[in-house]
XYZ file of C-alpha atoms in Angstrom:
702
model
C 76.254 15.133 -93.289
C 75.591 11.521 -92.315
C 76.977 12.169 -88.814
C 74.747 15.262 -88.403
C 71.682 13.366 -89.635
C 72.295 10.524 -87.177
C 72.721 13.019 -84.327
C 69.452 14.757 -85.230
C 67.516 11.479 -85.329
C 69.013 10.466 -81.971
C 68.000 13.799 -80.412
C 64.441 13.481 -81.731
C 64.271 9.996 -80.225
C 65.366 11.275 -76.808
C 62.947 14.241 -76.624
C 59.775 12.367 -75.534
C 61.573 10.194 -72.987
C 61.376 12.562 -69.980
C 57.680 13.483 -70.349
C 56.826 9.797 -70.665
C 58.692 9.099 -67.443
C 56.817 11.951 -65.739
C 53.481 10.509 -66.858
C 54.454 7.093 -65.565
C 55.464 8.643 -62.268
C 52.103 10.444 -62.062
C 50.190 7.230 -62.735
C 52.271 5.398 -60.149
C 51.597 7.997 -57.458
C 47.860 8.037 -58.192
C 47.821 4.229 -58.138
C 49.384 4.339 -54.643
C 46.486 6.494 -53.426
C 43.987 4.142 -55.101
C 45.556 1.104 -53.384
C 45.354 2.824 -49.983
C 41.649 3.566 -50.578
C 40.963 -0.059 -51.553
C 42.728 -1.180 -48.357
C 40.439 1.244 -46.424
C 43.457 3.152 -45.097
C 41.604 6.419 -45.531
C 43.810 8.596 -43.313
C 46.949 7.445 -45.145
C 45.237 8.010 -48.493
C 44.247 11.574 -47.477
C 47.809 12.381 -46.363
C 49.322 10.894 -49.528
C 46.917 12.856 -51.744
C 47.654 16.150 -49.943
C 51.405 15.524 -50.151
C 51.094 14.741 -53.855
C 49.090 17.949 -54.312
C 51.742 20.057 -52.570
C 54.599 18.482 -54.514
C 52.726 18.958 -57.782
C 52.065 22.644 -57.075
C 55.737 23.268 -56.301
C 57.233 21.220 -59.153
C 54.396 21.542 -61.713
C 54.710 17.829 -62.597
C 51.023 16.831 -62.404
C 48.643 17.787 -65.193
C 45.151 19.129 -64.583
C 43.706 15.832 -65.885
C 45.784 13.924 -63.314
C 44.371 16.147 -60.566
C 40.862 15.445 -61.857
C 41.484 11.662 -61.870
C 42.833 11.764 -58.313
C 39.874 13.854 -57.119
C 37.425 11.397 -58.684
C 39.091 8.471 -56.852
C 38.779 10.280 -53.521
C 35.190 11.311 -54.200
C 34.179 7.732 -55.071
C 35.623 6.679 -51.698
C 33.554 9.400 -49.929
C 36.667 11.416 -48.990
C 34.879 14.614 -49.892
C 36.977 17.151 -47.934
C 40.251 16.082 -49.574
C 38.619 15.705 -52.996
C 37.570 19.383 -52.753
C 41.216 20.462 -52.415
C 42.258 18.302 -55.390
C 39.408 19.511 -57.621
C 40.199 23.132 -56.712
C 43.787 22.599 -57.917
C 42.451 21.074 -61.160
C 40.060 24.019 -61.571
C 42.927 26.493 -61.190
C 44.951 24.700 -63.900
C 42.009 24.388 -66.288
C 41.253 28.092 -65.773
C 44.860 29.000 -66.608
C 44.584 26.864 -69.760
C 41.219 28.425 -70.680
C 39.583 24.993 -71.076
C 35.887 25.788 -70.561
C 34.638 22.201 -70.935
C 36.989 20.895 -68.248
C 36.230 23.914 -66.009
C 32.504 23.106 -66.135
C 33.089 19.378 -65.434
C 35.306 20.226 -62.452
C 32.712 22.664 -61.091
C 30.158 19.831 -61.263
C 32.505 17.555 -59.289
C 33.023 20.281 -56.677
C 29.250 20.699 -56.375
C 28.875 16.941 -55.756
C 31.497 17.017 -52.966
C 29.932 20.072 -51.313
C 26.449 18.528 -51.541
C 27.607 15.331 -49.836
C 29.047 17.514 -47.052
C 25.630 19.277 -46.790
C 27.154 22.601 -47.934
C 24.163 23.212 -50.178
C 24.650 26.941 -50.759
C 28.216 26.429 -52.014
C 27.137 23.450 -54.133
C 24.402 25.553 -55.734
C 26.955 28.273 -56.574
C 29.177 25.764 -58.386
C 26.197 24.378 -60.349
C 25.162 27.848 -61.471
C 28.693 28.687 -62.613
C 28.884 25.454 -64.594
C 25.400 26.053 -66.057
C 26.571 29.467 -67.357
C 29.386 27.744 -69.243
C 27.012 25.046 -70.549
C 24.669 27.759 -71.870
C 27.543 29.520 -73.647
C 28.960 26.302 -75.098
C 25.451 24.948 -75.902
C 26.433 21.653 -74.294
C 23.131 19.790 -73.809
C 24.755 16.757 -72.153
C 26.409 18.949 -69.536
C 23.095 20.764 -68.960
C 21.378 17.422 -68.332
C 24.018 16.327 -65.819
C 23.834 19.694 -64.077
C 20.024 19.445 -63.923
C 20.399 16.013 -62.325
C 22.788 17.408 -59.690
C 20.539 20.458 -59.170
C 17.539 18.214 -58.529
C 19.498 16.137 -56.014
C 20.599 19.291 -54.149
C 17.004 20.564 -53.936
C 15.796 17.132 -52.852
C 18.419 16.840 -50.077
C 17.288 20.249 -48.782
C 13.655 19.109 -48.688
C 12.628 21.355 -51.615
C 10.487 18.612 -53.141
C 8.562 20.341 -55.920
C 11.555 22.483 -56.868
C 13.634 19.314 -57.295
C 11.155 17.541 -59.562
C 11.390 19.849 -62.599
C 15.206 19.689 -63.211
C 15.136 15.916 -62.649
C 12.459 15.486 -65.306
C 14.440 17.671 -67.736
C 17.527 15.512 -67.168
C 15.482 12.306 -67.613
C 14.042 13.576 -70.905
C 17.517 14.178 -72.367
C 18.995 10.865 -71.141
C 16.014 8.918 -72.461
C 16.165 10.587 -75.908
C 19.885 9.820 -76.160
C 19.562 6.259 -74.771
C 21.980 6.827 -71.872
C 20.860 3.926 -69.688
C 22.866 4.557 -66.486
C 22.070 8.271 -66.344
C 18.400 7.585 -67.164
C 18.260 5.001 -64.372
C 19.784 7.438 -61.883
C 17.219 10.117 -62.849
C 14.341 7.635 -62.416
C 15.772 6.658 -59.030
C 15.817 10.257 -57.796
C 12.288 10.936 -59.039
C 11.176 7.808 -57.198
C 12.800 9.224 -54.031
C 10.659 12.349 -54.355
C 7.411 10.395 -54.678
C 8.473 8.304 -51.701
C 8.879 11.499 -49.672
C 5.395 12.548 -50.830
C 4.052 9.213 -49.464
C 2.989 8.074 -52.942
C 4.396 4.578 -52.468
C 2.859 2.977 -55.578
C 4.213 5.691 -57.878
C 7.608 5.601 -56.166
C 7.823 1.809 -56.596
C 6.995 2.188 -60.299
C 9.905 4.589 -60.809
C 12.275 2.373 -58.800
C 11.258 -0.677 -60.857
C 11.738 1.265 -64.117
C 15.179 2.349 -62.929
C 16.120 -1.256 -62.135
C 14.665 -2.761 -65.346
C 16.457 -0.245 -67.587
C 19.913 -1.459 -66.459
C 19.251 -4.957 -65.107
C 21.362 -6.620 -67.811
C 23.881 -3.835 -68.493
C 24.193 -1.822 -65.282
C 26.968 -1.837 -62.715
C 26.542 -3.676 -59.383
C 26.894 -0.313 -57.632
C 23.869 1.317 -59.284
C 21.813 -1.887 -59.111
C 22.618 -2.152 -55.388
C 21.626 1.474 -54.741
C 18.275 0.961 -56.506
C 17.643 -2.258 -54.549
C 18.388 -0.425 -51.300
C 15.829 2.282 -52.178
C 13.202 -0.379 -52.958
C 13.899 -1.979 -49.578
C 13.582 1.397 -47.849
C 10.202 1.902 -49.536
C 9.032 -1.539 -48.388
C 10.104 -0.651 -44.847
C 8.196 2.614 -45.054
C 4.916 0.896 -46.003
C 5.375 -1.691 -43.232
C 6.450 -4.771 -45.250
C 9.398 -5.486 -42.950
C 10.305 -8.992 -44.169
C 10.317 -7.818 -47.792
C 12.433 -4.837 -46.773
C 15.054 -6.970 -44.998
C 15.391 -9.363 -47.946
C 15.641 -6.576 -50.543
C 18.149 -4.497 -48.567
C 20.243 -7.611 -47.853
C 20.391 -8.296 -51.628
C 21.402 -4.672 -52.186
C 24.181 -4.931 -49.594
C 25.518 -8.090 -51.283
C 25.744 -6.220 -54.601
C 27.384 -3.152 -53.048
C 29.990 -5.148 -51.104
C 31.447 -6.227 -54.469
C 32.174 -2.524 -55.248
C 34.374 0.153 -53.698
C 31.515 2.590 -52.946
C 31.876 2.727 -49.149
C 29.295 5.515 -48.938
C 26.562 3.411 -50.575
C 27.565 0.444 -48.397
C 27.169 2.558 -45.249
C 23.761 3.776 -46.467
C 22.620 0.169 -47.056
C 23.871 -0.899 -43.606
C 21.896 1.910 -42.037
C 18.715 0.870 -43.871
C 19.227 -2.798 -42.946
C 19.845 -1.842 -39.314
C 16.634 0.181 -39.262
C 14.691 -2.750 -40.770
C 16.131 -5.199 -38.220
C 15.113 -2.861 -35.401
C 11.570 -2.744 -36.768
C 11.514 -6.558 -36.987
C 12.508 -6.895 -33.325
C 16.184 -7.790 -33.780
C 17.193 -4.562 -32.048
C 20.715 -5.558 -30.940
C 21.921 -6.543 -34.418
C 20.200 -3.583 -36.011
C 21.719 -1.177 -33.507
C 25.252 -2.416 -34.308
C 24.715 -1.839 -38.029
C 23.420 1.659 -37.309
C 26.515 2.455 -35.245
C 28.773 1.249 -38.072
C 26.979 3.525 -40.540
C 27.200 6.491 -38.143
C 30.907 5.917 -37.583
C 31.510 6.071 -41.334
C 29.319 9.185 -41.693
C 31.272 10.903 -38.918
C 34.673 10.082 -40.494
C 33.616 11.191 -43.994
C 31.771 14.342 -42.882
C 28.386 13.336 -44.361
C 25.945 15.257 -42.185
C 22.837 13.894 -43.969
C 23.824 10.240 -43.397
C 24.755 11.106 -39.804
C 21.289 12.594 -39.221
C 19.496 9.577 -40.688
C 21.606 7.167 -38.607
C 21.054 9.080 -35.373
C 17.311 9.226 -36.047
C 17.166 5.457 -36.623
C 19.313 4.788 -33.531
C 17.097 6.897 -31.289
C 14.047 5.025 -32.617
C 15.818 1.744 -31.791
C 16.331 2.912 -28.201
C 12.640 3.800 -27.999
C 11.716 0.238 -29.057
C 14.007 -1.096 -26.299
C 12.303 1.339 -23.889
C 15.727 2.880 -23.209
C 14.080 6.291 -23.076
C 17.045 8.157 -21.575
C 19.371 6.923 -24.346
C 16.754 7.835 -26.952
C 16.509 11.322 -25.434
C 20.294 11.763 -25.545
C 20.480 10.848 -29.243
C 17.418 12.959 -30.099
C 18.820 16.005 -28.278
C 22.150 15.727 -30.105
C 20.307 15.339 -33.405
C 18.148 18.384 -32.638
C 21.249 20.506 -31.931
C 22.933 19.405 -35.173
C 19.754 20.045 -37.184
C 19.453 23.513 -35.632
C 23.058 24.312 -36.588
C 22.334 23.225 -40.162
C 19.001 25.128 -40.201
C 17.244 21.846 -40.981
C 13.681 22.398 -39.763
C 12.466 18.987 -40.935
C 15.292 17.296 -39.039
C 14.445 19.254 -35.883
C 10.820 18.162 -36.140
C 11.831 14.495 -36.464
C 14.097 14.549 -33.411
C 11.676 16.651 -31.355
C 8.925 14.107 -32.065
C 11.123 11.400 -30.549
C 11.778 13.625 -27.522
C 8.021 14.137 -27.148
C 7.361 10.369 -27.184
C 10.213 9.734 -24.733
C 9.005 12.354 -22.233
C 5.445 11.029 -22.414
C 6.740 7.490 -21.817
C 8.727 8.730 -18.806
C 5.639 10.502 -17.415
C 7.248 13.983 -17.685
C 4.179 15.676 -19.120
C 5.264 19.286 -18.557
C 8.375 18.726 -20.666
C 6.217 16.966 -23.256
C 3.993 20.059 -23.483
C 7.047 22.301 -23.901
C 8.331 20.087 -26.725
C 4.896 20.090 -28.381
C 4.907 23.904 -28.292
C 8.324 24.030 -29.991
C 7.127 21.528 -32.603
C 4.152 23.726 -33.406
C 6.393 26.801 -33.826
C 8.690 24.891 -36.166
C 5.754 23.696 -38.221
C 4.619 27.280 -38.695
C 8.134 28.261 -39.795
C 8.177 25.338 -42.197
C 4.922 26.492 -43.746
C 6.454 29.941 -44.375
C 9.408 28.552 -46.369
C 9.754 28.771 -50.152
C 8.655 25.179 -50.778
C 5.654 25.245 -48.461
C 3.184 23.936 -51.059
C 5.027 20.583 -51.267
C 5.715 20.397 -47.555
C 2.086 20.964 -46.612
C 1.079 17.848 -48.534
C 3.586 15.900 -46.486
C 2.685 17.634 -43.240
C -0.929 16.432 -43.315
C 0.199 12.802 -43.440
C 2.945 13.248 -40.866
C 0.648 15.086 -38.469
C -1.918 12.268 -38.446
C 0.761 9.672 -37.688
C 2.277 11.784 -34.932
C -1.082 12.484 -33.335
C -2.032 8.812 -33.284
C 1.329 7.826 -31.825
C 1.109 10.558 -29.215
C -2.359 9.417 -28.182
C -1.170 5.794 -27.977
C 1.721 6.839 -25.744
C -0.612 8.892 -23.598
C -2.910 5.884 -23.184
C 0.010 3.705 -22.105
C 1.197 6.472 -19.801
C -2.255 6.721 -18.169
C -2.197 3.027 -17.333
C 1.217 3.355 -15.675
C 0.058 6.356 -13.665
C -3.056 4.488 -12.510
C -0.915 1.581 -11.279
C 1.228 3.933 -9.214
C -1.814 5.835 -7.955
C -3.240 2.663 -6.368
C -0.274 2.673 -3.994
C -0.101 6.394 -3.356
C -2.938 8.726 -4.260
C -5.295 7.226 -6.861
C -7.826 10.033 -7.200
C -5.332 12.910 -7.516
C -3.082 11.192 -10.066
C -6.029 10.020 -12.164
C -7.500 13.536 -12.213
C -4.264 15.147 -13.517
C -3.681 12.383 -16.065
C -7.146 12.738 -17.556
C -6.850 16.553 -17.518
C -3.502 16.429 -19.287
C -4.796 13.988 -21.904
C -7.772 16.247 -22.588
C -5.522 19.303 -22.812
C -3.173 17.634 -25.269
C -6.046 16.334 -27.372
C -7.640 19.791 -27.485
C -4.321 21.359 -28.424
C -3.734 18.846 -31.223
C -7.233 19.336 -32.657
C -6.806 23.118 -32.541
C -3.380 22.956 -34.229
C -4.820 20.700 -36.929
C -7.595 23.196 -37.607
C -5.149 26.138 -37.748
C -2.890 24.217 -40.079
C -5.714 23.528 -42.525
C -6.627 27.219 -42.566
C -3.008 28.237 -43.224
C -2.711 25.593 -45.953
C -5.648 27.051 -47.889
C -4.274 30.600 -47.658
C -0.711 29.659 -48.535
C -1.678 27.584 -51.562
C -3.625 30.513 -52.954
C -0.647 32.847 -52.454
C 1.760 30.383 -54.022
C -0.337 30.132 -57.199
C -0.436 33.910 -57.520
C 3.293 34.335 -56.987
C 4.523 31.446 -59.151
C 4.518 33.410 -62.431
C 6.212 36.392 -60.792
C 8.898 34.193 -59.275
C 9.597 32.509 -62.608
C 10.120 35.892 -64.282
C 12.403 37.037 -61.454
C 14.431 33.828 -61.688
C 15.014 34.392 -65.408
C 16.192 37.942 -64.724
C 18.498 36.732 -61.951
C 20.024 34.068 -64.208
C 20.788 36.692 -66.867
C 22.323 39.025 -64.292
C 24.288 36.262 -62.549
C 26.841 35.840 -65.312
C 27.532 39.577 -65.500
C 27.866 39.885 -61.712
C 30.176 36.887 -61.511
C 32.553 38.371 -64.092
C 32.988 41.706 -62.285
C 32.799 40.576 -58.640
C 36.439 39.513 -58.373
C 38.261 42.407 -60.105
C 38.772 46.121 -59.553
C 37.156 47.912 -62.564
C 39.797 50.679 -62.797
C 43.066 48.712 -62.645
C 41.888 45.249 -63.671
C 43.600 43.786 -60.585
C 41.956 41.375 -58.169
C 39.999 42.881 -55.272
C 39.656 41.997 -51.575
C 36.875 39.475 -52.227
C 39.197 37.394 -54.417
C 41.954 37.552 -51.782
C 39.579 36.365 -49.041
C 38.604 33.345 -51.161
C 42.198 32.379 -52.079
C 44.289 33.273 -49.028
C 43.030 30.615 -46.531
C 44.052 27.811 -48.887
C 47.433 29.414 -49.610
C 48.221 29.771 -45.885
C 47.261 26.136 -45.182
C 49.311 24.979 -48.174
C 52.361 26.960 -47.022
C 52.067 25.645 -43.445
C 51.754 22.074 -44.756
C 54.925 22.565 -46.846
C 56.841 23.809 -43.822
C 55.867 20.701 -41.861
C 56.931 18.414 -44.730
C 60.227 20.205 -45.489
C 62.269 21.255 -42.454
C 64.941 22.976 -44.594
C 62.935 26.207 -44.859
C 65.903 28.355 -46.032
C 66.304 26.511 -49.351
C 62.764 25.536 -50.268
C 60.404 27.948 -51.993
C 57.509 27.314 -49.660
C 56.912 30.726 -48.014
C 54.143 33.268 -48.521
C 55.404 36.857 -48.757
C 53.191 39.891 -48.166
C 54.017 43.449 -49.415
C 51.826 46.540 -48.837
C 52.679 49.288 -51.371
C 51.501 52.916 -51.192
C 51.963 55.696 -53.784
C 53.719 58.672 -52.143
C 51.874 62.021 -52.127
C 49.051 60.685 -54.286
C 46.690 63.366 -52.960
C 48.899 66.026 -54.569
C 48.400 64.415 -57.987
C 44.617 64.601 -57.598
C 44.817 68.169 -56.287
C 47.291 69.434 -58.964
C 46.113 67.545 -62.066
C 42.621 66.267 -61.238
C 41.079 62.896 -60.482
C 41.266 61.761 -64.128
C 45.044 62.059 -63.946
C 45.006 60.186 -60.636
C 43.060 57.334 -62.243
C 45.613 57.121 -65.076
C 48.440 56.937 -62.526
C 46.671 54.113 -60.656
C 46.118 52.154 -63.870
C 49.734 52.601 -65.005
C 50.997 51.778 -61.489
C 49.105 48.463 -61.670
C 50.915 47.664 -64.948
C 54.266 48.356 -63.274
C 53.393 45.902 -60.471
C 52.528 43.251 -63.090
C 56.030 43.678 -64.578
C 57.738 43.468 -61.171
C 55.913 40.408 -59.827
C 55.144 36.985 -61.288
C 51.880 35.912 -62.894
C 51.359 33.396 -60.088
C 51.557 36.135 -57.404
C 48.317 37.668 -56.108
C 48.262 41.427 -56.883
C 45.358 43.136 -55.117
C 44.112 46.700 -55.188
C 43.596 47.134 -51.455
C 41.965 50.552 -51.561
C 42.700 54.078 -52.791
C 46.405 54.251 -53.649
C 47.318 51.138 -51.625
C 48.152 47.817 -53.282
C 48.743 44.418 -51.633
C 50.919 41.679 -53.151
C 51.048 38.045 -51.906
C 53.919 36.052 -53.452
C 53.262 32.294 -53.508
C 55.925 29.552 -53.385
C 58.722 32.015 -52.598
C 61.615 32.304 -50.159
C 61.616 34.820 -47.323
C 65.162 35.913 -48.227
C 63.789 37.387 -51.485
C 61.751 40.042 -49.642
C 64.370 42.880 -49.717
C 65.171 42.178 -53.382
C 61.482 42.237 -54.374
C 60.824 45.457 -52.450
C 63.869 47.224 -53.944
C 63.017 46.065 -57.464
C 59.502 47.453 -57.072
C 60.700 50.756 -55.575
C 63.343 51.238 -58.292
C 61.035 50.463 -61.221
C 58.366 52.852 -59.925
C 60.951 55.597 -59.413
C 62.376 55.344 -62.955
C 59.014 54.994 -64.741
C 57.413 58.040 -66.339
C 53.645 58.167 -65.884
C 51.527 59.664 -68.684
C 48.642 61.669 -67.185
C 47.338 63.239 -70.399
C 49.308 66.461 -69.896
C 52.117 67.915 -71.987
C 54.798 66.107 -69.975
C 54.670 62.873 -67.948
C 55.329 62.863 -64.206
C 57.477 60.756 -61.925
C 56.309 59.275 -58.629
C 57.723 57.174 -55.818
C 56.278 54.572 -53.525
C 56.668 53.335 -49.939
C 56.625 49.644 -49.047
C 56.069 47.598 -45.898
C 56.522 43.835 -46.044
C 56.526 40.697 -43.921
C 56.584 36.929 -44.077
C 52.966 35.589 -44.025
C 52.475 34.784 -41.215
C 55.437 36.440 -39.431
C 55.357 33.764 -36.713
C 53.795 30.279 -36.578
C 50.009 30.593 -36.515
C 47.583 27.727 -37.199
C 44.403 29.798 -37.316
C 43.874 31.659 -40.616
C 42.043 34.679 -39.167
C 44.727 35.267 -36.530
C 47.564 34.750 -39.056
C 46.132 37.162 -41.628
C 45.152 39.921 -39.156
C 48.573 39.748 -37.486
C 50.417 39.846 -40.827
C 48.444 42.790 -42.155
C 49.010 44.721 -38.912
C 52.787 44.134 -39.253
C 53.031 45.257 -42.914
C 50.823 48.282 -42.242
C 53.031 49.249 -39.306
C 56.156 48.793 -41.471
C 54.616 50.896 -44.274
C 53.870 53.688 -41.800
C 57.472 53.527 -40.565
C 58.702 53.855 -44.180
C 56.645 56.999 -44.673
C 57.861 58.515 -41.400
C 61.473 57.697 -42.334
C 61.356 59.681 -45.587
C 59.263 57.685 -48.111
C 60.608 56.198 -51.391
C 61.894 53.193 -49.471
C 60.946 50.030 -47.685
C 60.897 48.510 -44.202
C 59.882 44.989 -43.331
C 60.212 41.791 -41.312
C 62.039 38.874 -42.961
C 61.348 36.479 -40.075
C 60.758 36.382 -36.321
C 63.267 34.822 -33.925
C 62.627 32.102 -31.384
C 64.870 33.612 -28.685
C 64.563 37.030 -27.053
C 66.869 39.825 -28.180
C 68.744 41.996 -25.725
C 67.501 45.215 -27.360
C 64.149 44.621 -29.048
C 62.831 47.123 -31.584
C 59.561 48.978 -31.182
C 58.061 46.591 -33.745
C 59.018 43.569 -31.559
C 57.507 45.236 -28.510
C 54.285 46.200 -30.290
C 53.609 42.718 -31.693
C 55.095 40.746 -28.772
C 57.833 39.123 -30.898
C 60.848 37.636 -29.001
C 62.928 39.234 -31.747
C 62.841 39.785 -35.468
C 65.131 40.165 -38.466
C 64.289 43.538 -40.014
C 65.440 44.833 -43.402
C 65.235 48.425 -44.701
C 66.364 50.536 -47.635
C 67.404 53.339 -45.278
C 70.849 53.599 -43.630
C 70.222 51.017 -40.937
C 67.539 49.755 -38.566
C 68.450 52.416 -36.027
C 67.569 55.155 -38.522
C 63.958 53.939 -38.881
C 61.362 56.247 -37.339
C 58.732 53.928 -35.894
C 55.158 55.264 -35.481
C 55.303 54.728 -31.693
C 58.180 57.228 -31.359
C 55.754 60.055 -32.258
C 53.662 59.216 -29.194
C 56.768 59.543 -27.015
């Protein structure tokens, strides 16, 4: 008894050793990524994080919390693309665990990454999904954080008045619960909105409140961000020396942190201030540094702001051609992103540059485009807020345009003294009068439209609020049913389209990392399964019986395949299965197991006796050959499995035909499948006698 007791105690002592080692290994690997980020080796950090993600998915040795920690590190370093992949893996694990709180937090992190990449529609979707969970769980803190993120998304899109309400709701909660950092961040964002509305005094009040609330307890990062905003406001109102000093203080605070995104933003602001002060060369270098970071991290908003400031710097240097080049590139990017405000900013610079170069016809063309964009801007959902801004912006632009025209007239007069004074002077004065008339007319039209639009907005506000409440109630219901087939409970095509691109990239990354493809479970397998003679069941027993067969058939597929495999109802009696982290050599075994289980299962159709059915299967490796592009890989794979399924039916049904892999060298006698899909050769497996006995669809044409 003493010996047995000692053995039991020893075994209990050993049990926690291996998990503890695994946790230490996880922390060590995450620490390696953190050290690479601190050393600013961003490419190495991205590769290490992706490799860690792939290894974790294959070996299941990283917890969902570890994924979340790693994603947060990458997000703090502005590596938003890679952080998305990590947070998606965490979301998948939390969903499998049924942890609603962690699901909502991860959705919020995904929204932040998408917003920083200017993918506002996707970010809004994540926020709404998280808000549904917060409503169910009655989590007021999560609601406040989601309202803060929602306000920032609206603000970044230029939806000023829409952004203000959720920000104020978040501020109210943080203030009541004495959450200083979150309250300061809310005040900061509200100050940004008033700055955009050209209410400088009110904006400065909010910035000062944000700074005072955390001056003694806040982090250098948040204090530096607030200082940078105060400097930007000083620059906006023309106090350049104050702006330079404040932004320089902000940069000093931020350089003591690891927030490279905030540092780049501060450098851009300081560069802009130096340009305004006349130190154009130094300011231009800082702007280029900020733009280089924005380009590497994929931050389109920071890239736009940097390019706008750089083009303005070139205008101050009278490098009009360089300013035009930057403004044109910025206009193209803004058009791609459907950013009307950005287009207007860059087009205004183009207008000033063309006037300075004396190219008045091009200036008129640009002015016409600007007017069209302004009209489109007035028709947008947030036109009431934008119109308040537009009045101020229009006055500034008109005065600047007139100043440029005056300077341009003087240059033209100097040239006319040498060539043809009277003719040049006549056209210059005529053009100036035409532009002035056009600007006055556009101003009048704008005021008329403003009055009409404000009246319409007031009338429609109540209706829109009611519609929004109805949409929010319907959103949850739609989200629950959008990804599954209502009859069988299986996933539908929409779910496959959202999951398959990531699975293909993950499989291709595994192949590159592990050259021993025959032993590793790193392949994606695709099987297309069709119920034989299903139309006869509907004709003989009715559609209700057919529905029962489809539902029972789906249950059989769930028994054959793993829970991690994607089982899709493709349409009618066709089902598609994608097996993740598998080996291509398992394809024949999987197909035969499925065929056999279907054949020996009795299907209850509500009649006196059950019926038996069979199925036909076509399968292939996904993709069958090396393809980097997802669309090409998926279309090619589906064509191959569909062709193989058709061959199975022609060869007698109740069997399977498929491609295990394609060969790199040409075969002496290629099959019709190789010829059709331009494969050098392929390794084909079938449940029939041999490959020669397969009746390929193309033989019917012959």
